[in-house]
Amino acid sequence: MKAQWISIPVDDQARALKFYTDRLGFIPKVDVPVGDEFRWLTVVSPEEPNGVEVVLEPKGHPAADAYTKALAADGIPINQFAVEDVQAEYDRLSKLGVTFTQEPTTMGPVTTAVLDDTVGNLIQLIHQEEGEPEL
Amino acid sequence: MAVADIFKALADPTRRTILDELVDRDDQTLFEICSRLSNKHDLGMSRQAVSQHLEVLESAGLIRSRREGRYKFHRIDPVPLRSMLHRWMKPQTTAAEHTTETEEKT
């Protein structure tokens, strides 16, 4: 069994694709229509083009909106991406107009920052120091 | 704000730690406060527990929360502490006297 996809429920698939590629720097992987309204839409990291795909999933179920809103209100990221340098990403993305709800902060073995993906979610960027046990 | 509420709020070490962290940076989400408590202070408690601590601090007037868009941020409000201090501080007390007093105690 392989974990090949992570799913992120988004307000709008077209806007999500733009943000995750133009801003975060992912590259489009799969984009096929599903029915009239939605797409099976995935992006991957340029560092791992055959790695895990991020599925930008439409909020097909009414509970999805309630779920993402409740997480965002408490500042809770729906997912997290590993980066080499949180501060560098924060500087780069801030210049591009990306909003952060948490600036880069070092807490013990991890440095994290939290950004708004503009399609209803918070995303955490995280760097773990080498040699620390996996969380 | 009742002074008793302030003392009650400050009596708990976790709540004092939350205030320390808000001094480190203002405007934190519940998530950030939970992360700091767990990663920096090894205080791994439930989100609900942290939320309740925040409510106690807020009702004592020591923190304020505000909504910005879909997010809620918390910040420290030192005003009640200041007025509490003034209650017992003599106006003529100088910084030097304070230092002496502190040194004598240690």
Coordinates of C-alpha atoms in Angstrom, one line a residue:
Chain A
M1 CA 0.0 0.0 0.0
K2 CA 1.3 3.5 -0.9
A3 CA 0.3 6.9 0.3
Q4 CA 0.2 8.6 -3.0
W5 CA -2.2 11.5 -2.5
I6 CA -3.1 14.1 0.1
S7 CA -6.3 16.0 -0.3
I8 CA -7.0 19.6 0.4
P9 CA -10.6 20.8 0.1
V10 CA -10.7 24.2 -1.7
D11 CA -13.3 26.9 -2.3
D12 CA -12.5 27.2 -6.0
Q13 CA -10.3 24.8 -8.0
A14 CA -9.1 27.3 -10.6
R15 CA -8.0 29.8 -8.0
A16 CA -6.5 27.0 -5.9
L17 CA -4.4 25.8 -8.9
K18 CA -3.1 29.4 -9.5
F19 CA -2.1 29.8 -5.8
Y20 CA -0.5 26.4 -5.4
T21 CA 1.5 26.8 -8.6
D22 CA 2.2 30.6 -9.0
R23 CA 2.8 31.2 -5.3
L24 CA 3.8 28.0 -3.6
G25 CA 5.7 26.7 -6.6
F26 CA 4.1 23.3 -7.1
I27 CA 3.7 22.0 -10.7
P28 CA 0.5 20.7 -12.3
K29 CA 0.3 16.9 -12.4
V30 CA -3.2 15.7 -13.4
D31 CA -6.1 17.8 -14.5
V32 CA -9.1 15.9 -15.9
P33 CA -12.8 16.8 -15.8
V34 CA -15.1 14.9 -13.5
G35 CA -18.7 15.5 -14.4
D36 CA -19.7 19.0 -15.6
E37 CA -18.5 21.0 -12.6
F38 CA -15.4 19.5 -11.1
R39 CA -11.9 18.4 -12.0
W40 CA -9.6 15.7 -10.6
L41 CA -6.8 18.2 -10.1
T42 CA -3.4 17.4 -8.6
V43 CA -0.1 19.2 -8.2
V44 CA 3.3 17.9 -7.1
S45 CA 6.5 19.4 -5.7
P46 CA 9.1 20.1 -8.4
E47 CA 11.6 18.5 -6.0
E48 CA 9.6 15.2 -6.2
P49 CA 7.7 15.2 -9.5
N50 CA 6.8 11.5 -8.9
G51 CA 6.1 12.0 -5.3
V52 CA 2.9 12.5 -3.3
E53 CA 0.3 14.4 -5.3
V54 CA -1.7 17.2 -3.6
V55 CA -5.3 16.8 -4.7
L56 CA -7.1 20.2 -4.9
E57 CA -10.5 18.8 -4.1
P58 CA -13.8 20.6 -4.5
K59 CA -15.9 21.0 -1.4
G60 CA -18.5 18.6 -2.7
H61 CA -20.0 17.9 0.7
P62 CA -21.6 20.6 2.8
A63 CA -19.6 19.5 5.9
A64 CA -16.4 20.3 4.1
D65 CA -17.0 24.0 4.4
A66 CA -18.0 23.9 8.0
Y67 CA -14.9 21.8 8.7
T68 CA -12.4 24.1 7.0
K69 CA -14.0 27.3 8.5
A70 CA -13.8 25.9 12.0
L71 CA -10.1 25.0 11.5
A72 CA -9.2 28.4 10.1
A73 CA -11.0 30.2 12.9
D74 CA -8.7 28.6 15.4
G75 CA -5.7 29.1 13.2
I76 CA -5.2 25.3 12.6
P77 CA -3.5 24.3 9.3
I78 CA -5.2 21.7 7.2
N79 CA -1.9 20.4 6.1
Q80 CA 1.8 21.1 6.2
F81 CA 4.7 21.2 3.7
A82 CA 8.4 20.6 4.5
V83 CA 10.8 23.4 3.5
E84 CA 14.5 23.8 3.9
D85 CA 14.3 27.4 5.2
V86 CA 11.1 28.7 6.7
Q87 CA 12.3 32.3 7.0
A88 CA 13.4 32.3 3.3
E89 CA 10.0 31.0 2.2
Y90 CA 8.3 33.5 4.4
D91 CA 10.3 36.4 2.9
R92 CA 9.7 35.1 -0.7
L93 CA 6.0 34.5 -0.3
S94 CA 5.3 37.7 1.7
K95 CA 6.8 39.7 -1.2
L96 CA 4.3 37.9 -3.5
G97 CA 1.5 39.1 -1.3
V98 CA 0.8 35.9 0.6
T99 CA -0.8 36.4 4.0
F100 CA 0.6 34.6 7.1
T101 CA -1.3 34.1 10.3
Q102 CA 1.9 33.0 12.0
E103 CA 5.4 34.4 11.3
P104 CA 8.3 32.0 11.3
T105 CA 8.7 30.7 14.9
T106 CA 11.2 28.3 16.3
M107 CA 9.8 25.9 18.8
G108 CA 12.2 23.4 20.1
P109 CA 13.3 21.2 17.2
V110 CA 11.0 22.7 14.6
T111 CA 10.5 26.0 12.9
T112 CA 7.1 26.7 11.5
A113 CA 5.0 29.4 9.8
V114 CA 1.4 29.4 8.8
L115 CA 0.0 30.9 5.6
D116 CA -3.5 31.5 4.1
D117 CA -3.9 29.6 0.8
T118 CA -6.7 32.0 -0.3
V119 CA -9.1 29.2 -1.0
G120 CA -10.2 28.6 2.6
N121 CA -7.3 26.9 4.3
L122 CA -4.3 27.5 6.4
I123 CA -1.1 25.7 5.4
Q124 CA 1.9 25.2 7.7
L125 CA 5.5 25.4 6.5
I126 CA 7.8 23.4 8.6
H127 CA 11.5 22.7 9.0
Q128 CA 12.7 20.0 11.3
E129 CA 16.3 20.0 12.6
E130 CA 18.4 17.1 11.5
G131 CA 18.8 14.3 14.0
E132 CA 15.6 15.0 15.8
P133 CA 13.1 12.1 16.1
E134 CA 10.3 12.2 13.6
L135 CA 7.1 13.5 15.0
Chain B
M1 CA -11.9 44.4 36.2
A2 CA -12.0 42.8 39.7
V3 CA -8.5 42.4 41.2
A4 CA -9.5 38.9 42.4
D5 CA -10.1 37.8 38.8
I6 CA -6.6 39.0 37.8
F7 CA -4.9 37.1 40.7
K8 CA -6.9 34.0 40.0
A9 CA -5.9 34.2 36.3
L10 CA -2.2 34.7 37.2
A11 CA -2.2 31.9 39.9
D12 CA -2.0 29.2 37.2
P13 CA 1.5 28.5 35.8
T14 CA 0.1 27.6 32.4
R15 CA -1.7 30.9 32.1
R16 CA 1.5 32.7 33.1
T17 CA 3.3 30.8 30.3
I18 CA 0.7 31.8 27.8
L19 CA 1.2 35.5 28.8
D20 CA 5.0 35.0 28.4
E21 CA 4.5 33.7 24.9
L22 CA 2.2 36.6 24.0
V23 CA 4.9 39.0 25.1
D24 CA 7.3 37.1 22.8
R25 CA 4.8 37.9 20.0
D26 CA 1.4 39.5 19.9
D27 CA -1.5 38.4 17.8
Q28 CA -1.4 34.6 18.0
T29 CA -4.0 32.1 16.9
L30 CA -5.2 29.4 19.2
F31 CA -3.1 27.0 17.1
E32 CA 0.1 29.0 17.6
I33 CA -0.4 29.2 21.4
C34 CA -1.0 25.5 21.6
S35 CA 2.1 24.8 19.4
R36 CA 4.3 27.0 21.6
L37 CA 3.0 25.4 24.9
S38 CA 3.6 21.9 23.5
N39 CA 6.9 22.4 21.7
K40 CA 8.6 25.0 23.9
H41 CA 7.3 24.1 27.3
D42 CA 6.3 20.4 26.9
L43 CA 2.8 21.4 28.0
G44 CA 0.9 19.0 25.7
M45 CA -2.7 19.7 26.7
S46 CA -5.9 19.6 24.7
R47 CA -7.0 22.5 22.6
Q48 CA -10.1 22.8 24.7
A49 CA -8.0 23.2 27.9
V50 CA -5.9 25.9 26.3
S51 CA -9.1 27.6 25.1
Q52 CA -10.4 27.6 28.6
H53 CA -7.2 29.2 29.9
L54 CA -7.6 31.9 27.3
E55 CA -11.2 32.5 28.4
V56 CA -10.0 33.0 32.1
L57 CA -7.3 35.4 30.9
E58 CA -9.7 37.3 28.7
S59 CA -12.4 37.7 31.4
A60 CA -9.7 39.0 33.7
G61 CA -8.9 41.6 31.1
L62 CA -5.3 40.3 30.6
I63 CA -5.7 39.3 27.0
R64 CA -7.9 40.6 24.2
S65 CA -9.0 38.7 21.1
R66 CA -10.0 40.0 17.8
R67 CA -11.4 38.6 14.6
E68 CA -9.7 39.4 11.4
G69 CA -11.4 37.9 8.4
R70 CA -11.9 34.2 9.2
Y71 CA -9.2 34.2 11.9
K72 CA -9.1 35.0 15.6
F73 CA -6.0 36.5 17.2
H74 CA -5.0 37.0 20.8
R75 CA -2.9 39.7 22.4
I76 CA -1.8 40.6 25.9
D77 CA -3.3 43.6 27.6
P78 CA -1.0 44.9 30.3
V79 CA -3.3 47.7 31.5
P80 CA -4.9 45.8 34.4
L81 CA -1.5 44.7 35.7
R82 CA -0.3 48.3 35.6
S83 CA -3.2 49.6 37.6
M84 CA -2.8 46.7 40.1
L85 CA 0.8 47.7 40.7
H86 CA 0.0 51.3 41.2
R87 CA -2.3 50.3 44.1
W88 CA 0.7 49.4 46.3
M89 CA 3.5 51.3 44.8
K90 CA 4.4 54.6 46.6
P91 CA 4.8 57.4 44.1
Q92 CA 8.1 58.4 45.6
T93 CA 9.6 54.9 45.4
T94 CA 12.7 55.1 43.2
A95 CA 14.2 52.5 40.9
A96 CA 17.3 52.4 43.2
E97 CA 15.2 51.4 46.2
H98 CA 13.7 48.6 44.2
T99 CA 17.1 47.3 43.3
T100 CA 18.3 47.2 46.9
E101 CA 15.1 45.5 48.0
T102 CA 15.6 42.8 45.3
E103 CA 19.2 42.3 46.1
E104 CA 18.4 41.8 49.8
K105 CA 15.9 39.1 49.0
T106 CA 18.3 37.1 46.9

